[in-house]
PDB file of C-alpha atoms in Angstrom:
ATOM      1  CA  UNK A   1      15.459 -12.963  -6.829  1.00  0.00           C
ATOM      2  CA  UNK A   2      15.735 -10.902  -3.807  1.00  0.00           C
ATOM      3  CA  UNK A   3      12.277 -11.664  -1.331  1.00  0.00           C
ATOM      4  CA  UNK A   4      11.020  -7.950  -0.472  1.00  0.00           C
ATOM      5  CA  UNK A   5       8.348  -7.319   2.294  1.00  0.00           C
ATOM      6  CA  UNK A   6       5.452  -4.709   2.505  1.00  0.00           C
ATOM      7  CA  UNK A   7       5.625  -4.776   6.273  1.00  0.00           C
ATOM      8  CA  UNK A   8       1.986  -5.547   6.342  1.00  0.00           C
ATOM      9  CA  UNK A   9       2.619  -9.413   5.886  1.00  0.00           C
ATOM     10  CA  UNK A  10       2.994  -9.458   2.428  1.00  0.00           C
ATOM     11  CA  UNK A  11       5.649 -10.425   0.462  1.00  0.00           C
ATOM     12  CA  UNK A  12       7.102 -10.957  -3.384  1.00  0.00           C
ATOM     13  CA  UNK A  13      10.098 -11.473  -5.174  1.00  0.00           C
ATOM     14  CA  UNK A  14      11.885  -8.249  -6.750  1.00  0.00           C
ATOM     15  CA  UNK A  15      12.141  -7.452 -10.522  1.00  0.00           C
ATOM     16  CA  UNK A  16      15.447  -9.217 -11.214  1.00  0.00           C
ATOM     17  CA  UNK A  17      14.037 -12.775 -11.765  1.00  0.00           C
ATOM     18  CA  UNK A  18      10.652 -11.678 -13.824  1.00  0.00           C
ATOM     19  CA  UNK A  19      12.693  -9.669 -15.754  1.00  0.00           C
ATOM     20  CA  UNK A  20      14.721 -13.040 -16.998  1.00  0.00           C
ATOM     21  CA  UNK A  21      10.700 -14.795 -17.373  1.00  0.00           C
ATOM     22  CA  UNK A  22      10.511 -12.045 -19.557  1.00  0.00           C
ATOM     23  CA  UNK A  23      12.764 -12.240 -21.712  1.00  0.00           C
ATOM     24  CA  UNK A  24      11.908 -15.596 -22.998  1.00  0.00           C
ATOM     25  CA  UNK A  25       8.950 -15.398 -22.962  1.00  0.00           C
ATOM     26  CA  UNK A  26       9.094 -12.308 -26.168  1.00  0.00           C
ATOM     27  CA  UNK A  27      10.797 -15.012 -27.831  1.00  0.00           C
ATOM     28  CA  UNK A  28       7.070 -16.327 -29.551  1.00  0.00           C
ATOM     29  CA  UNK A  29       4.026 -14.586 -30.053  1.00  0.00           C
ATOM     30  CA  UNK A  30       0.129 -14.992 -29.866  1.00  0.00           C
ATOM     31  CA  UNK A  31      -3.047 -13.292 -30.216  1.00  0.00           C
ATOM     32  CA  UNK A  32      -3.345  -9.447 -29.941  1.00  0.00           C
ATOM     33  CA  UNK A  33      -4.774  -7.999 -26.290  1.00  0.00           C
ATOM     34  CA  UNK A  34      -7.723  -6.663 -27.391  1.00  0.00           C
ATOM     35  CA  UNK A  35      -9.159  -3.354 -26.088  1.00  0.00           C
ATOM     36  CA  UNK A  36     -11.314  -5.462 -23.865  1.00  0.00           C
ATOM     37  CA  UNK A  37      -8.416  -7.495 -22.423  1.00  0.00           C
ATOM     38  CA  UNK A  38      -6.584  -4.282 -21.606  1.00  0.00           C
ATOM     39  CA  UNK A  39      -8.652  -2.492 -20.112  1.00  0.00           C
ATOM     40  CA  UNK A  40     -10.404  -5.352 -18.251  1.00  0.00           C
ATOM     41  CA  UNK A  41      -7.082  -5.606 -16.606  1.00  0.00           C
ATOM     42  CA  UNK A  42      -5.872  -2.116 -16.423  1.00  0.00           C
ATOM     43  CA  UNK A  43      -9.460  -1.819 -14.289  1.00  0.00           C
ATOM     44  CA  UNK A  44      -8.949  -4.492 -12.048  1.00  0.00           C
ATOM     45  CA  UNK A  45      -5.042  -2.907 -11.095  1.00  0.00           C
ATOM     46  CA  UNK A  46      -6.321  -0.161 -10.495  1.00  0.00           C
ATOM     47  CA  UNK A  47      -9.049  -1.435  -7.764  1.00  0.00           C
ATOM     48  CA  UNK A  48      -5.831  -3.287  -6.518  1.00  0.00           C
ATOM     49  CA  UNK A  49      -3.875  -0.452  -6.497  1.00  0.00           C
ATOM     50  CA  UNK A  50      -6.816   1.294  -4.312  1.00  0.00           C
ATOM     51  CA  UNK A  51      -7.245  -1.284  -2.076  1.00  0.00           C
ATOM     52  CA  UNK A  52      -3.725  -1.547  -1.306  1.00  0.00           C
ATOM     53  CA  UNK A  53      -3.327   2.773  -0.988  1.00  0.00           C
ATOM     54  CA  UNK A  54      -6.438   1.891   2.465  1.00  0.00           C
ATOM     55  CA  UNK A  55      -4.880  -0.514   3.762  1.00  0.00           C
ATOM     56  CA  UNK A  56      -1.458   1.266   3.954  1.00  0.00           C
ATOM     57  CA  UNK A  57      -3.256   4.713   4.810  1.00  0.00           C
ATOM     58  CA  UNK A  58      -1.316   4.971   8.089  1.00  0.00           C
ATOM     59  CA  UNK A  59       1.683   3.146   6.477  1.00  0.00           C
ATOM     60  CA  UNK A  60       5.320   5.050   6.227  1.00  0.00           C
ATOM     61  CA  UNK A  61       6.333   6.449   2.809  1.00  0.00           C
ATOM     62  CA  UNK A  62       8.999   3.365   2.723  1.00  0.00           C
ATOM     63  CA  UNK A  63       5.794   1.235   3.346  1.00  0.00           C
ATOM     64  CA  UNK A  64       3.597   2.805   1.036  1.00  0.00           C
ATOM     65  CA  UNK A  65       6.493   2.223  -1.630  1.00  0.00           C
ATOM     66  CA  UNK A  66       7.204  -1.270  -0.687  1.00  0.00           C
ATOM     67  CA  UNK A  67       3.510  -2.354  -1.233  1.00  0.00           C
ATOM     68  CA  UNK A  68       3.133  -0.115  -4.784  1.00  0.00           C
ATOM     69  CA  UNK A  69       6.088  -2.504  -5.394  1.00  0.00           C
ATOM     70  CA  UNK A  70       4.684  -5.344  -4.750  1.00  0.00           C
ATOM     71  CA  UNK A  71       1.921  -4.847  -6.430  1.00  0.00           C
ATOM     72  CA  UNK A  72       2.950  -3.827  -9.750  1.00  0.00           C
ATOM     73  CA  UNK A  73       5.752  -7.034  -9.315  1.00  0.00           C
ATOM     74  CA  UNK A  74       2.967  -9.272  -8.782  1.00  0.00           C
ATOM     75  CA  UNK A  75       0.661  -7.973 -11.189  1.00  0.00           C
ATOM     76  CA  UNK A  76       1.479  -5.151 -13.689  1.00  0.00           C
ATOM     77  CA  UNK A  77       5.050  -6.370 -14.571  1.00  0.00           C
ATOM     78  CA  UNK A  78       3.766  -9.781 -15.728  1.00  0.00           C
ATOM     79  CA  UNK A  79       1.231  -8.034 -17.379  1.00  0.00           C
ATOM     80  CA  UNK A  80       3.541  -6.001 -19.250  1.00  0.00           C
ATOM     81  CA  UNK A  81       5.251  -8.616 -20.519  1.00  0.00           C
ATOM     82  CA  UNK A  82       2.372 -10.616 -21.949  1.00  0.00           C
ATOM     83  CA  UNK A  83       1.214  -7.256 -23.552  1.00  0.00           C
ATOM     84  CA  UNK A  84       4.955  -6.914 -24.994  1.00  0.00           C
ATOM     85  CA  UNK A  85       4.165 -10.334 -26.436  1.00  0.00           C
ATOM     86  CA  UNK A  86       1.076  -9.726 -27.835  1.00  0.00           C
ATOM     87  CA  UNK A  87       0.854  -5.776 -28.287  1.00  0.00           C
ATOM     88  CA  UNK A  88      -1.404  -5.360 -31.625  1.00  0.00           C
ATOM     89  CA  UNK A  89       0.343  -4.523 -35.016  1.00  0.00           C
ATOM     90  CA  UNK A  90       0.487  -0.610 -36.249  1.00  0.00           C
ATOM     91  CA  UNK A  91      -1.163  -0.185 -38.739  1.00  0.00           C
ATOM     92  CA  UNK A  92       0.477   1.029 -41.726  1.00  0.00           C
ATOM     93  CA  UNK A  93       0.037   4.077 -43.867  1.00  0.00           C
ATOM     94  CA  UNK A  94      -1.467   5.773 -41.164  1.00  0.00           C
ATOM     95  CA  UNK A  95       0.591   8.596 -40.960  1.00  0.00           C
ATOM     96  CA  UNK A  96      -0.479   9.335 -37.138  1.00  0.00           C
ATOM     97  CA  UNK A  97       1.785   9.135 -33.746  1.00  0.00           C
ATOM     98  CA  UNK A  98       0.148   8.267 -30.355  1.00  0.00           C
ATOM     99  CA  UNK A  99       1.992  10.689 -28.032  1.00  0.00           C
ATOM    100  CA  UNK A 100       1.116  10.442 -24.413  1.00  0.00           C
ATOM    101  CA  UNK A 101       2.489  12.363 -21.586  1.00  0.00           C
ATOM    102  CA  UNK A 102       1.849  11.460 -17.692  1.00  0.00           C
ATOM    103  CA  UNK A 103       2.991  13.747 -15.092  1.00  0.00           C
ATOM    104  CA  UNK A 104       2.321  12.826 -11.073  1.00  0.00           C
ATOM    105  CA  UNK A 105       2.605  15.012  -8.236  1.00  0.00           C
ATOM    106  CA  UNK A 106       2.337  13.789  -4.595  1.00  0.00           C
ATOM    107  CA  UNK A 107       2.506  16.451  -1.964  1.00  0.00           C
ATOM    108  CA  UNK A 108       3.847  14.535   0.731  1.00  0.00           C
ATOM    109  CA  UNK A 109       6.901  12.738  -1.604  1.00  0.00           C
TER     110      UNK A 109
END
């Protein structure tokens, strides 16, 4: 995998090889996340995330991208994968969608 930098010191390795980790790893399952799990984690990315956003405040947009990057390589993408593994069964005869819709604005992008 290709070794990207944030500028700031830090570095990771792109989305090509845990893309391949993921992969096989789908190929067996476990345990359901719980709620718990999820958002325990979703919490603690998003601190991350914030953390990340200070100490870039003064940071390029091509910095500020390479360390959102790098962060959701190193944390979220894994993440993602385990939750791919172990997302919890529909249930059935529910009759109900879950239907979400995100939309993000940045004024300086």
């Amino acid at each position: 995998g290709k070794i990207i930098s944030d500028g700031n010191g830090n570095e990771g390795v792109g989305s090509s090889v845990h893309v391949a980790k993921g992969a096989v790893s789908r190929n067996y399952k476990s345990a359901p996340m719980t709620l718990d799990e999820i958002t325990t984690f979703l919490y603690s990315f998003l601190k991350k995330l914030n953390s990340s956003n200070l100490k870039n405040k003064r940071a390029t947009f091509h910095g500020i991208w390479a360390a959102y990057h790098l962060l959701v390589v190193k944390w979220l993408y894994p993440w993602d994968q385990e939750y791919l593994r172990r997302m919890p069964v529909r249930r059935t005869g529910e009759n109900s969608i879950f239907l979400s819709v995100v939309t993000y604005r940045d004024e300086f992008c």
